[in-house]
mmCIF file of C-alpha atoms in Angstrom:
data_model
loop_
_atom_site.group_PDB
_atom_site.id
_atom_site.type_symbol
_atom_site.label_atom_id
_atom_site.label_comp_id
_atom_site.label_asym_id
_atom_site.label_seq_id
_atom_site.Cartn_x
_atom_site.Cartn_y
_atom_site.Cartn_z
ATOM 1 C CA UNK A 271 86.029 -52.290 -11.724
ATOM 2 C CA UNK A 272 84.206 -49.242 -11.629
ATOM 3 C CA UNK A 273 81.099 -50.736 -13.097
ATOM 4 C CA UNK A 274 81.696 -53.601 -10.073
ATOM 5 C CA UNK A 275 81.306 -50.499 -7.620
ATOM 6 C CA UNK A 276 78.585 -48.773 -9.194
ATOM 7 C CA UNK A 277 76.919 -52.082 -8.453
ATOM 8 C CA UNK A 278 77.766 -52.244 -5.245
ATOM 9 C CA UNK A 279 76.567 -48.817 -4.125
ATOM 10 C CA UNK A 280 73.398 -48.955 -6.047
ATOM 11 C CA UNK A 281 72.403 -52.480 -3.923
ATOM 12 C CA UNK A 282 73.861 -50.190 -0.932
ATOM 13 C CA UNK A 283 71.477 -47.761 -1.378
ATOM 14 C CA UNK A 284 68.669 -50.312 -2.719
ATOM 15 C CA UNK A 285 69.032 -51.840 0.773
ATOM 16 C CA UNK A 286 68.728 -48.683 2.835
ATOM 17 C CA UNK A 287 65.812 -47.826 0.915
ATOM 18 C CA UNK A 288 64.009 -51.287 1.782
ATOM 19 C CA UNK A 289 65.258 -51.267 5.192
ATOM 20 C CA UNK A 290 63.625 -47.891 6.035
ATOM 21 C CA UNK A 291 60.248 -48.244 4.182
ATOM 22 C CA UNK A 292 60.076 -52.176 5.978
ATOM 23 C CA UNK A 293 60.683 -50.718 9.086
ATOM 24 C CA UNK A 294 58.181 -47.868 9.081
ATOM 25 C CA UNK A 295 55.700 -50.159 8.159
ATOM 26 C CA UNK A 296 56.048 -52.788 10.554
ATOM 27 C CA UNK A 297 55.922 -49.490 13.050
ATOM 28 C CA UNK A 298 52.663 -48.350 11.552
ATOM 29 C CA UNK A 299 51.277 -51.899 12.110
ATOM 30 C CA UNK A 300 52.616 -52.594 15.775
ATOM 31 C CA UNK A 301 51.425 -49.384 17.160
ATOM 32 C CA UNK A 302 49.079 -47.574 15.011
ATOM 33 C CA UNK A 303 48.668 -43.668 15.832
ATOM 34 C CA UNK A 304 45.432 -42.894 16.778
ATOM 35 C CA UNK A 305 44.412 -39.136 16.892
ATOM 36 C CA UNK A 306 41.575 -39.828 19.441
ATOM 37 C CA UNK A 307 40.969 -38.082 22.846
ATOM 38 C CA UNK A 308 42.417 -41.574 25.378
ATOM 39 C CA UNK A 309 45.598 -39.901 25.715
ATOM 40 C CA UNK A 310 44.297 -36.630 26.924
ATOM 41 C CA UNK A 311 41.462 -38.395 29.152
ATOM 42 C CA UNK A 312 45.388 -40.109 30.882
ATOM 43 C CA UNK A 313 46.232 -36.648 31.160
ATOM 44 C CA UNK A 314 43.132 -35.599 32.903
ATOM 45 C CA UNK A 315 43.209 -38.854 35.200
ATOM 46 C CA UNK A 316 47.134 -37.927 36.198
ATOM 47 C CA UNK A 317 45.410 -34.547 37.543
ATOM 48 C CA UNK A 318 47.883 -32.889 34.296
ATOM 49 C CA UNK A 319 45.374 -30.427 33.117
ATOM 50 C CA UNK A 320 47.635 -27.938 31.274
ATOM 51 C CA UNK A 321 48.902 -30.840 29.471
ATOM 52 C CA UNK A 322 45.183 -32.477 28.816
ATOM 53 C CA UNK A 323 44.284 -28.731 27.447
ATOM 54 C CA UNK A 324 47.129 -28.815 24.682
ATOM 55 C CA UNK A 325 46.615 -32.067 23.976
ATOM 56 C CA UNK A 326 42.764 -31.349 23.182
ATOM 57 C CA UNK A 327 43.507 -27.949 21.402
ATOM 58 C CA UNK A 328 45.619 -30.105 19.100
ATOM 59 C CA UNK A 329 43.478 -32.850 18.618
ATOM 60 C CA UNK A 330 40.831 -30.226 17.637
ATOM 61 C CA UNK A 331 43.071 -28.382 15.158
ATOM 62 C CA UNK A 332 43.787 -31.986 13.544
ATOM 63 C CA UNK A 333 39.971 -32.885 13.263
ATOM 64 C CA UNK A 334 37.645 -30.745 14.913
ATOM 65 C CA UNK A 335 35.339 -33.702 14.291
ATOM 66 C CA UNK A 336 36.888 -35.994 16.564
ATOM 67 C CA UNK A 337 34.313 -38.162 18.618
ATOM 68 C CA UNK A 338 34.081 -36.528 21.545
ATOM 69 C CA UNK A 339 36.386 -33.887 21.449
ATOM 70 C CA UNK A 340 33.850 -30.818 21.835
ATOM 71 C CA UNK A 341 33.154 -31.961 25.271
ATOM 72 C CA UNK A 342 36.523 -32.791 26.392
ATOM 73 C CA UNK A 343 37.597 -29.081 25.158
ATOM 74 C CA UNK A 344 35.233 -27.268 27.308
ATOM 75 C CA UNK A 345 35.441 -29.241 30.360
ATOM 76 C CA UNK A 346 39.251 -29.432 30.159
ATOM 77 C CA UNK A 347 39.383 -25.294 30.225
ATOM 78 C CA UNK A 348 36.778 -25.098 32.549
ATOM 79 C CA UNK A 349 38.677 -27.860 35.003
ATOM 80 C CA UNK A 350 41.716 -25.754 34.355
ATOM 81 C CA UNK A 351 40.097 -22.535 35.693
ATOM 82 C CA UNK A 352 39.887 -21.029 31.337
ATOM 83 C CA UNK A 353 36.642 -19.757 32.212
ATOM 84 C CA UNK A 354 36.311 -17.284 29.343
ATOM 85 C CA UNK A 355 37.861 -20.107 27.229
ATOM 86 C CA UNK A 356 35.531 -22.794 27.952
ATOM 87 C CA UNK A 357 32.498 -20.194 27.546
ATOM 88 C CA UNK A 358 33.705 -19.224 24.243
ATOM 89 C CA UNK A 359 33.838 -22.828 23.094
ATOM 90 C CA UNK A 360 30.640 -23.778 24.552
ATOM 91 C CA UNK A 361 28.577 -20.579 22.788
ATOM 92 C CA UNK A 362 30.706 -21.459 19.217
ATOM 93 C CA UNK A 363 29.880 -25.420 19.567
ATOM 94 C CA UNK A 364 26.160 -24.368 20.333
ATOM 95 C CA UNK A 365 25.709 -22.705 17.239
ATOM 96 C CA UNK A 366 25.945 -25.245 14.944
ATOM 97 C CA UNK A 367 23.044 -26.402 12.985
ATOM 98 C CA UNK A 368 23.530 -30.319 13.075
ATOM 99 C CA UNK A 369 23.098 -30.545 16.966
ATOM 100 C CA UNK A 370 20.425 -32.896 18.456
ATOM 101 C CA UNK A 371 18.463 -31.590 21.290
ATOM 102 C CA UNK A 372 20.594 -33.111 23.846
ATOM 103 C CA UNK A 373 24.027 -32.053 22.876
ATOM 104 C CA UNK A 374 22.087 -28.571 21.999
ATOM 105 C CA UNK A 375 21.121 -28.897 25.490
ATOM 106 C CA UNK A 376 24.887 -29.598 26.972
ATOM 107 C CA UNK A 377 26.619 -26.936 25.233
ATOM 108 C CA UNK A 378 23.909 -24.298 26.610
ATOM 109 C CA UNK A 379 23.849 -25.650 30.460
ATOM 110 C CA UNK A 380 27.930 -25.712 29.687
ATOM 111 C CA UNK A 381 27.551 -21.599 28.430
ATOM 112 C CA UNK A 382 25.208 -20.917 31.856
ATOM 113 C CA UNK A 383 27.879 -22.519 34.131
ATOM 114 C CA UNK A 384 31.208 -21.043 32.316
ATOM 115 C CA UNK A 385 28.901 -17.655 32.822
ATOM 116 C CA UNK A 386 28.672 -18.291 36.291
ATOM 117 C CA UNK A 387 31.827 -19.406 37.068
ATOM 118 C CA UNK A 388 32.992 -15.995 35.547
ATOM 119 C CA UNK A 389 30.668 -13.698 37.034
ATOM 120 C CA UNK A 390 29.685 -12.878 33.318
ATOM 121 C CA UNK A 391 26.052 -12.951 34.169
ATOM 122 C CA UNK A 392 25.008 -11.397 31.165
ATOM 123 C CA UNK A 393 25.318 -14.280 28.868
ATOM 124 C CA UNK A 394 22.754 -16.181 31.427
ATOM 125 C CA UNK A 395 18.953 -14.605 30.507
ATOM 126 C CA UNK A 396 19.492 -15.128 27.287
ATOM 127 C CA UNK A 397 20.513 -18.868 27.421
ATOM 128 C CA UNK A 398 17.811 -19.579 29.522
ATOM 129 C CA UNK A 399 15.056 -18.244 27.063
ATOM 130 C CA UNK A 400 16.761 -20.422 24.412
ATOM 131 C CA UNK A 401 16.094 -23.258 26.713
ATOM 132 C CA UNK A 402 12.518 -22.371 27.939
ATOM 133 C CA UNK A 403 11.463 -21.770 24.019
ATOM 134 C CA UNK A 404 12.976 -25.101 22.706
ATOM 135 C CA UNK A 405 12.175 -27.346 25.596
ATOM 136 C CA UNK A 406 9.247 -26.812 25.902
ATOM 137 C CA UNK A 407 7.733 -30.352 26.439
ATOM 138 C CA UNK A 408 10.387 -31.354 28.492
ATOM 139 C CA UNK A 409 10.351 -30.996 31.969
ATOM 140 C CA UNK A 410 13.671 -32.076 33.396
ATOM 141 C CA UNK A 411 15.034 -29.034 31.518
ATOM 142 C CA UNK A 412 12.226 -26.509 32.616
ATOM 143 C CA UNK A 413 12.870 -27.145 36.108
ATOM 144 C CA UNK A 414 16.617 -26.382 35.679
ATOM 145 C CA UNK A 415 15.811 -23.178 33.625
ATOM 146 C CA UNK A 416 13.307 -22.249 36.198
ATOM 147 C CA UNK A 417 15.569 -22.827 39.069
ATOM 148 C CA UNK A 418 18.502 -21.059 37.448
ATOM 149 C CA UNK A 419 16.012 -18.210 36.951
ATOM 150 C CA UNK A 420 14.914 -17.765 40.257
ATOM 151 C CA UNK A 421 18.833 -17.775 41.523
ATOM 152 C CA UNK A 422 19.482 -15.238 38.793
ATOM 153 C CA UNK A 423 16.439 -13.089 40.055
ATOM 154 C CA UNK A 424 18.308 -13.082 43.681
ATOM 155 C CA UNK A 425 21.508 -12.563 41.992
ATOM 156 C CA UNK A 426 20.869 -9.202 40.064
ATOM 157 C CA UNK A 427 18.514 -8.078 42.686
ATOM 158 C CA UNK A 428 19.873 -4.686 44.210
ATOM 159 C CA UNK A 429 17.166 -4.242 46.480
ATOM 160 C CA UNK A 430 14.900 -6.330 49.242
ATOM 161 C CA UNK A 431 11.782 -6.173 46.376
ATOM 162 C CA UNK A 432 13.215 -5.993 43.591
ATOM 163 C CA UNK A 433 13.243 -9.655 42.761
ATOM 164 C CA UNK A 434 11.553 -10.784 39.109
ATOM 165 C CA UNK A 435 11.027 -14.113 38.562
ATOM 166 C CA UNK A 436 8.955 -15.887 35.748
ATOM 167 C CA UNK A 437 7.147 -19.006 37.738
ATOM 168 C CA UNK A 438 6.539 -21.148 34.301
ATOM 169 C CA UNK A 439 2.927 -23.001 34.552
ATOM 170 C CA UNK A 440 3.073 -26.900 35.376
ATOM 171 C CA UNK A 441 6.193 -27.054 37.555
ATOM 172 C CA UNK A 442 5.823 -25.043 40.262
ATOM 173 C CA UNK A 443 6.434 -27.481 42.951
ATOM 174 C CA UNK A 444 9.566 -28.614 41.477
ATOM 175 C CA UNK A 445 11.769 -25.692 42.970
ATOM 176 C CA UNK A 446 15.036 -26.333 44.651
ATOM 177 C CA UNK A 447 14.144 -25.913 48.161
ATOM 178 C CA UNK A 448 17.627 -24.378 48.861
ATOM 179 C CA UNK A 449 16.624 -21.962 46.397
ATOM 180 C CA UNK A 450 12.997 -20.755 47.588
ATOM 181 C CA UNK A 451 14.462 -20.728 51.484
ATOM 182 C CA UNK A 452 16.965 -17.914 49.920
ATOM 183 C CA UNK A 453 14.118 -15.917 47.689
ATOM 184 C CA UNK A 454 12.143 -16.231 51.112
ATOM 185 C CA UNK A 455 15.348 -15.163 53.259
ATOM 186 C CA UNK A 456 15.930 -12.259 50.894
ATOM 187 C CA UNK A 457 12.337 -11.058 51.216
ATOM 188 C CA UNK A 458 12.072 -11.581 54.769
ATOM 189 C CA UNK A 459 15.096 -11.076 56.789
ATOM 190 C CA UNK A 460 15.153 -7.592 58.165
ATOM 191 C CA UNK A 461 17.178 -5.004 57.033
ATOM 192 C CA UNK A 462 18.320 -1.892 58.887
ATOM 193 C CA UNK A 463 17.372 1.362 57.856
ATOM 194 C CA UNK A 464 20.347 4.107 57.965
ATOM 195 C CA UNK A 465 18.019 7.004 58.314
ATOM 196 C CA UNK A 466 17.127 4.878 61.686
ATOM 197 C CA UNK A 467 20.787 4.587 62.736
ATOM 198 C CA UNK A 468 21.688 8.368 62.086
ATOM 199 C CA UNK A 469 18.387 9.374 63.642
ATOM 200 C CA UNK A 470 19.040 7.166 67.037
ATOM 201 C CA UNK A 471 22.591 8.515 66.866
ATOM 202 C CA UNK A 472 21.156 11.959 66.827
ATOM 203 C CA UNK A 473 19.277 11.557 70.137
ATOM 204 C CA UNK A 474 22.006 9.531 71.769
ATOM 205 C CA UNK A 475 25.418 8.708 70.644
ATOM 206 C CA UNK A 476 26.006 5.204 69.795
ATOM 207 C CA UNK A 477 22.403 4.306 70.089
ATOM 208 C CA UNK A 478 22.700 3.538 65.843
ATOM 209 C CA UNK A 479 25.266 1.327 66.039
ATOM 210 C CA UNK A 480 23.552 -0.826 68.439
ATOM 211 C CA UNK A 481 20.759 -0.972 66.392
ATOM 212 C CA UNK A 482 22.956 -1.620 63.359
ATOM 213 C CA UNK A 483 24.588 -4.776 65.093
ATOM 214 C CA UNK A 484 27.573 -3.386 66.405
ATOM 215 C CA UNK A 485 27.054 -2.763 70.291
ATOM 216 C CA UNK A 486 30.625 -2.614 71.318
ATOM 217 C CA UNK A 487 31.353 0.590 68.601
ATOM 218 C CA UNK A 488 28.147 1.891 70.018
ATOM 219 C CA UNK A 489 29.510 1.829 73.582
ATOM 220 C CA UNK A 490 32.890 3.309 72.554
ATOM 221 C CA UNK A 491 31.244 6.045 70.690
ATOM 222 C CA UNK A 492 28.911 6.925 73.811
ATOM 223 C CA UNK A 493 31.888 6.805 76.145
ATOM 224 C CA UNK A 494 34.099 9.069 73.531
ATOM 225 C CA UNK A 495 31.311 11.410 73.254
ATOM 226 C CA UNK A 496 30.479 11.459 77.012
ATOM 227 C CA UNK A 497 34.147 11.350 78.109
ATOM 228 C CA UNK A 498 34.912 14.634 75.498
ATOM 229 C CA UNK A 499 31.653 16.231 76.640
ATOM 230 C CA UNK A 500 32.239 15.965 80.545
ATOM 231 C CA UNK A 501 35.648 17.568 80.026
ATOM 232 C CA UNK A 502 34.656 20.756 78.025
ATOM 233 C CA UNK A 503 31.793 20.935 80.609
ATOM 234 C CA UNK A 504 34.631 20.908 83.038
ATOM 235 C CA UNK A 505 36.815 23.335 81.481
ATOM 236 C CA UNK A 506 33.652 25.947 80.885
ATOM 237 C CA UNK A 507 32.119 25.153 84.472
ATOM 238 C CA UNK A 508 35.792 26.421 85.957
ATOM 239 C CA UNK A 509 37.079 28.976 83.438
ATOM 240 C CA UNK A 510 34.255 29.994 81.599
ATOM 241 C CA UNK A 511 33.770 30.661 77.646
ATOM 242 C CA UNK A 512 37.656 31.368 77.342
ATOM 243 C CA UNK A 513 38.212 28.222 78.419
ATOM 244 C CA UNK A 514 40.859 26.347 75.949
ATOM 245 C CA UNK A 515 39.729 23.209 77.321
ATOM 246 C CA UNK A 516 36.526 24.070 77.139
ATOM 247 C CA UNK A 517 36.447 24.405 73.184
ATOM 248 C CA UNK A 518 38.982 21.877 72.812
ATOM 249 C CA UNK A 519 37.119 19.096 74.209
ATOM 250 C CA UNK A 520 34.140 20.602 72.995
ATOM 251 C CA UNK A 521 35.523 20.152 69.247
ATOM 252 C CA UNK A 522 36.346 16.900 69.899
ATOM 253 C CA UNK A 523 32.815 15.665 71.078
ATOM 254 C CA UNK A 524 31.411 17.311 68.638
ATOM 255 C CA UNK A 525 33.628 15.738 65.867
ATOM 256 C CA UNK A 526 32.708 12.166 67.711
ATOM 257 C CA UNK A 527 29.504 13.036 67.657
ATOM 258 C CA UNK A 528 28.689 13.692 63.967
ATOM 259 C CA UNK A 529 30.830 11.120 63.132
ATOM 260 C CA UNK A 530 29.039 8.934 65.130
ATOM 261 C CA UNK A 531 25.863 9.872 63.312
ATOM 262 C CA UNK A 532 27.900 9.201 59.737
ATOM 263 C CA UNK A 533 29.169 6.109 60.757
ATOM 264 C CA UNK A 534 25.710 4.571 62.344
ATOM 265 C CA UNK A 535 24.363 5.169 58.511
ATOM 266 C CA UNK A 536 27.229 3.762 57.219
ATOM 267 C CA UNK A 537 27.567 0.815 59.746
ATOM 268 C CA UNK A 538 23.446 -0.082 58.832
ATOM 269 C CA UNK A 539 24.296 0.056 54.793
ATOM 270 C CA UNK A 540 27.259 -2.547 55.582
ATOM 271 C CA UNK A 541 25.054 -4.534 57.395
ATOM 272 C CA UNK A 542 22.737 -4.520 54.756
ATOM 273 C CA UNK A 543 25.226 -5.114 52.448
ATOM 274 C CA UNK A 544 26.557 -8.114 54.243
ATOM 275 C CA UNK A 545 23.222 -9.798 54.849
ATOM 276 C CA UNK A 546 22.513 -9.647 51.042
ATOM 277 C CA UNK A 547 26.067 -10.693 49.985
ATOM 278 C CA UNK A 548 25.965 -14.040 52.730
ATOM 279 C CA UNK A 549 21.893 -14.666 50.794
ATOM 280 C CA UNK A 550 23.822 -14.298 47.239
ATOM 281 C CA UNK A 551 26.921 -16.003 48.029
ATOM 282 C CA UNK A 552 24.758 -18.900 49.081
ATOM 283 C CA UNK A 553 22.377 -19.134 45.876
ATOM 284 C CA UNK A 554 25.712 -18.591 43.552
ATOM 285 C CA UNK A 555 27.300 -21.654 44.884
ATOM 286 C CA UNK A 556 23.642 -23.583 44.759
ATOM 287 C CA UNK A 557 23.369 -22.807 41.189
ATOM 288 C CA UNK A 558 27.166 -24.082 40.922
ATOM 289 C CA UNK A 559 25.814 -27.407 41.358
ATOM 290 C CA UNK A 560 23.428 -27.253 38.449
ATOM 291 C CA UNK A 561 25.054 -29.293 35.808
ATOM 292 C CA UNK B 380 46.648 9.824 46.569
ATOM 293 C CA UNK B 381 50.068 9.078 46.249
ATOM 294 C CA UNK B 382 51.352 10.899 48.765
ATOM 295 C CA UNK B 383 48.737 8.524 50.508
ATOM 296 C CA UNK B 384 49.728 5.427 49.247
ATOM 297 C CA UNK B 385 53.428 5.903 49.727
ATOM 298 C CA UNK B 386 52.514 5.915 53.483
ATOM 299 C CA UNK B 387 50.088 3.424 53.683
ATOM 300 C CA UNK B 388 53.155 1.689 55.795
ATOM 301 C CA UNK B 389 52.539 -1.672 57.385
ATOM 302 C CA UNK B 390 52.512 -1.736 60.840
ATOM 303 C CA UNK B 391 55.637 -4.185 60.446
ATOM 304 C CA UNK B 392 57.934 -1.753 58.770
ATOM 305 C CA UNK B 393 58.797 1.597 60.091
ATOM 306 C CA UNK B 394 58.723 4.454 57.649
ATOM 307 C CA UNK B 395 61.208 7.292 57.809
ATOM 308 C CA UNK B 396 58.709 10.269 57.233
ATOM 309 C CA UNK B 397 59.921 13.399 55.550
ATOM 310 C CA UNK B 398 58.359 16.642 55.547
ATOM 311 C CA UNK B 399 59.603 16.932 51.996
ATOM 312 C CA UNK B 400 56.032 16.832 50.224
ATOM 313 C CA UNK B 401 53.882 19.105 47.732
ATOM 314 C CA UNK B 402 50.609 20.122 48.324
ATOM 315 C CA UNK B 403 47.977 21.609 45.699
ATOM 316 C CA UNK B 404 45.612 23.452 48.455
ATOM 317 C CA UNK B 405 46.345 24.843 51.810
ATOM 318 C CA UNK B 406 44.258 22.940 53.185
ATOM 319 C CA UNK B 407 46.026 19.535 51.672
ATOM 320 C CA UNK B 408 49.399 21.234 53.132
ATOM 321 C CA UNK B 409 47.824 21.049 57.051
ATOM 322 C CA UNK B 410 46.630 17.914 56.439
ATOM 323 C CA UNK B 411 49.590 16.573 55.288
ATOM 324 C CA UNK B 412 51.829 18.615 57.708
ATOM 325 C CA UNK B 413 49.515 16.921 60.472
ATOM 326 C CA UNK B 414 49.720 13.581 59.113
ATOM 327 C CA UNK B 415 53.850 13.909 58.601
ATOM 328 C CA UNK B 416 53.992 14.955 62.193
ATOM 329 C CA UNK B 417 52.017 12.688 64.295
ATOM 330 C CA UNK B 418 53.778 9.875 62.141
ATOM 331 C CA UNK B 419 57.320 11.257 62.616
ATOM 332 C CA UNK B 420 57.328 12.202 65.971
ATOM 333 C CA UNK B 421 54.580 10.867 67.646
ATOM 334 C CA UNK B 422 53.387 7.736 66.695
ATOM 335 C CA UNK B 423 57.059 6.501 65.777
ATOM 336 C CA UNK B 424 57.521 6.734 69.921
ATOM 337 C CA UNK B 425 54.647 4.531 70.743
ATOM 338 C CA UNK B 426 54.227 0.860 70.578
ATOM 339 C CA UNK B 427 51.780 -0.561 68.045
ATOM 340 C CA UNK B 428 48.180 0.535 69.185
ATOM 341 C CA UNK B 429 45.967 1.281 66.101
ATOM 342 C CA UNK B 430 43.627 -2.148 65.521
ATOM 343 C CA UNK B 431 43.477 -1.281 61.838
ATOM 344 C CA UNK B 432 45.394 -1.734 58.782
ATOM 345 C CA UNK B 433 45.833 0.540 57.145
ATOM 346 C CA UNK B 434 46.324 2.519 60.659
ATOM 347 C CA UNK B 435 43.575 5.491 61.795
ATOM 348 C CA UNK B 436 46.025 8.346 60.926
ATOM 349 C CA UNK B 437 46.389 6.982 57.398
ATOM 350 C CA UNK B 438 42.929 5.885 56.638
ATOM 351 C CA UNK B 439 42.347 9.793 57.690
ATOM 352 C CA UNK B 440 44.232 11.249 55.256
ATOM 353 C CA UNK B 441 42.786 8.719 52.801
ATOM 354 C CA UNK B 442 39.479 9.834 53.813
ATOM 355 C CA UNK B 443 40.240 13.272 53.477
ATOM 356 C CA UNK B 444 41.492 12.794 49.935
ATOM 357 C CA UNK B 445 38.309 10.502 48.916
ATOM 358 C CA UNK B 446 35.487 12.223 50.176
ATOM 359 C CA UNK B 447 37.011 15.637 50.792
ATOM 360 C CA UNK B 448 36.991 17.514 54.087
ATOM 361 C CA UNK B 449 33.655 17.491 55.744
ATOM 362 C CA UNK B 450 32.773 13.823 54.721
ATOM 363 C CA UNK B 451 36.517 12.902 55.325
ATOM 364 C CA UNK B 452 36.640 14.102 58.622
ATOM 365 C CA UNK B 453 33.504 12.324 59.967
ATOM 366 C CA UNK B 454 34.699 9.083 58.267
ATOM 367 C CA UNK B 455 37.781 9.758 60.541
ATOM 368 C CA UNK B 456 36.298 10.244 63.723
ATOM 369 C CA UNK B 457 34.075 7.215 62.866
ATOM 370 C CA UNK B 458 37.095 5.397 62.477
ATOM 371 C CA UNK B 459 38.504 6.506 65.712
ATOM 372 C CA UNK B 460 35.365 5.607 67.508
ATOM 373 C CA UNK B 461 35.773 1.917 65.882
ATOM 374 C CA UNK B 462 39.326 1.764 66.909
ATOM 375 C CA UNK B 463 39.191 -0.671 70.066
ATOM 376 C CA UNK B 464 40.130 -3.943 71.175
ATOM 377 C CA UNK B 465 36.524 -5.026 71.195
ATOM 378 C CA UNK B 466 36.453 -5.279 67.655
ATOM 379 C CA UNK B 467 37.657 -8.476 66.392
ATOM 380 C CA UNK B 468 35.072 -10.385 64.199
ATOM 381 C CA UNK B 469 33.434 -7.347 62.880
ATOM 382 C CA UNK B 470 36.641 -7.125 60.048
ATOM 383 C CA UNK B 471 38.601 -9.231 57.973
ATOM 384 C CA UNK B 472 42.028 -10.271 59.103
ATOM 385 C CA UNK B 473 45.067 -8.798 57.129
ATOM 386 C CA UNK B 474 46.954 -11.518 56.397
ATOM 387 C CA UNK B 475 50.778 -10.295 56.887
ATOM 388 C CA UNK B 476 49.675 -8.308 60.042
ATOM 389 C CA UNK B 477 46.569 -9.873 61.725
ATOM 390 C CA UNK B 478 45.198 -6.459 61.979
ATOM 391 C CA UNK B 479 41.471 -5.377 61.091
ATOM 392 C CA UNK B 480 41.414 -4.846 57.049
ATOM 393 C CA UNK B 481 39.689 -1.677 56.899
ATOM 394 C CA UNK B 482 40.672 0.224 54.012
ATOM 395 C CA UNK B 483 38.918 3.082 52.883
ATOM 396 C CA UNK B 484 37.920 1.241 49.603
ATOM 397 C CA UNK B 485 35.539 -0.534 51.531
ATOM 398 C CA UNK B 486 33.929 2.341 53.073
ATOM 399 C CA UNK B 487 33.456 4.275 50.092
ATOM 400 C CA UNK B 488 31.589 1.535 48.826
ATOM 401 C CA UNK B 489 28.757 1.863 50.861
#
């Protein structure tokens, strides 16, 4: 009786073990687990970028050699707004010794693009220099580097005459027309001199602001100074030098007059800053189109 | 600066100003007293009239604290001449109040 019971238990155990292994094998054959990037691509297609980043990070952790994982990681991080992470990956991958030229160019361009998005421009000159050396016989890459360099010279410029751009031989006529126009604008568009603005307001209150492009402020400044100066004049004329109104309005007139001179030179500086910021913004958005 | 930040009240809210402040110097005391007096007894009785955010009085206090008495006063007089109804389009709009956004940091940058 005891022997029969033991045999039965053994049989049941063997049955469960067999069933377990058989079912696992069947499942494995029916749907083999693939560690490729297809599910991550599905997540991107459906707009689930944060999950896609996690999926690609998982795949990269499991097997860094997974086909397409390096491009997918960089692009997904960039799309998800993690420019710093994308830049770090692009830089890391660009250092791999076994890269072919096409792959190396891709990573260099990603370094530049993510540095632009991060507004961390210090990465760009060295990447451009490496491109110039590595691709000296490939016009397409040279044109890319030259246009990028042209744009960078504008982005880094701090004054009207401070643009430094290396023209590479043989590709002079292939510059991006938008960038060339921006460079011309940078050099040719007239800036306002803060000194002239201040001097004009010294001679005629408000005229410096008109010169700096803010004629309404200039008109109000003239009215403020004129009205206070006239009130002061009336006070002194009726009571003499001891007139409190004369001194009060005289002080106010002087304050508005001196403030107008100070404000005129500030207005000229702000005018120049806004002009240059607009040109730089156009260049920046143009450079972001380079992929 | 903390005093000025505390008093950077939005036009949408009325702050209850108090004379219980501390000052590091005589001039700072005079400036803070004048500012508080103006805010408590004059500005509070008036409808919204300043076209800027922060208002001209707050800007003046910030200017003096950032630039010192001389430049701060000049910046304040300049701000007062810029505060008029024709300056739409010269400045970015503050999203909550819709007023012209012109903090001292913008002025300081140039």
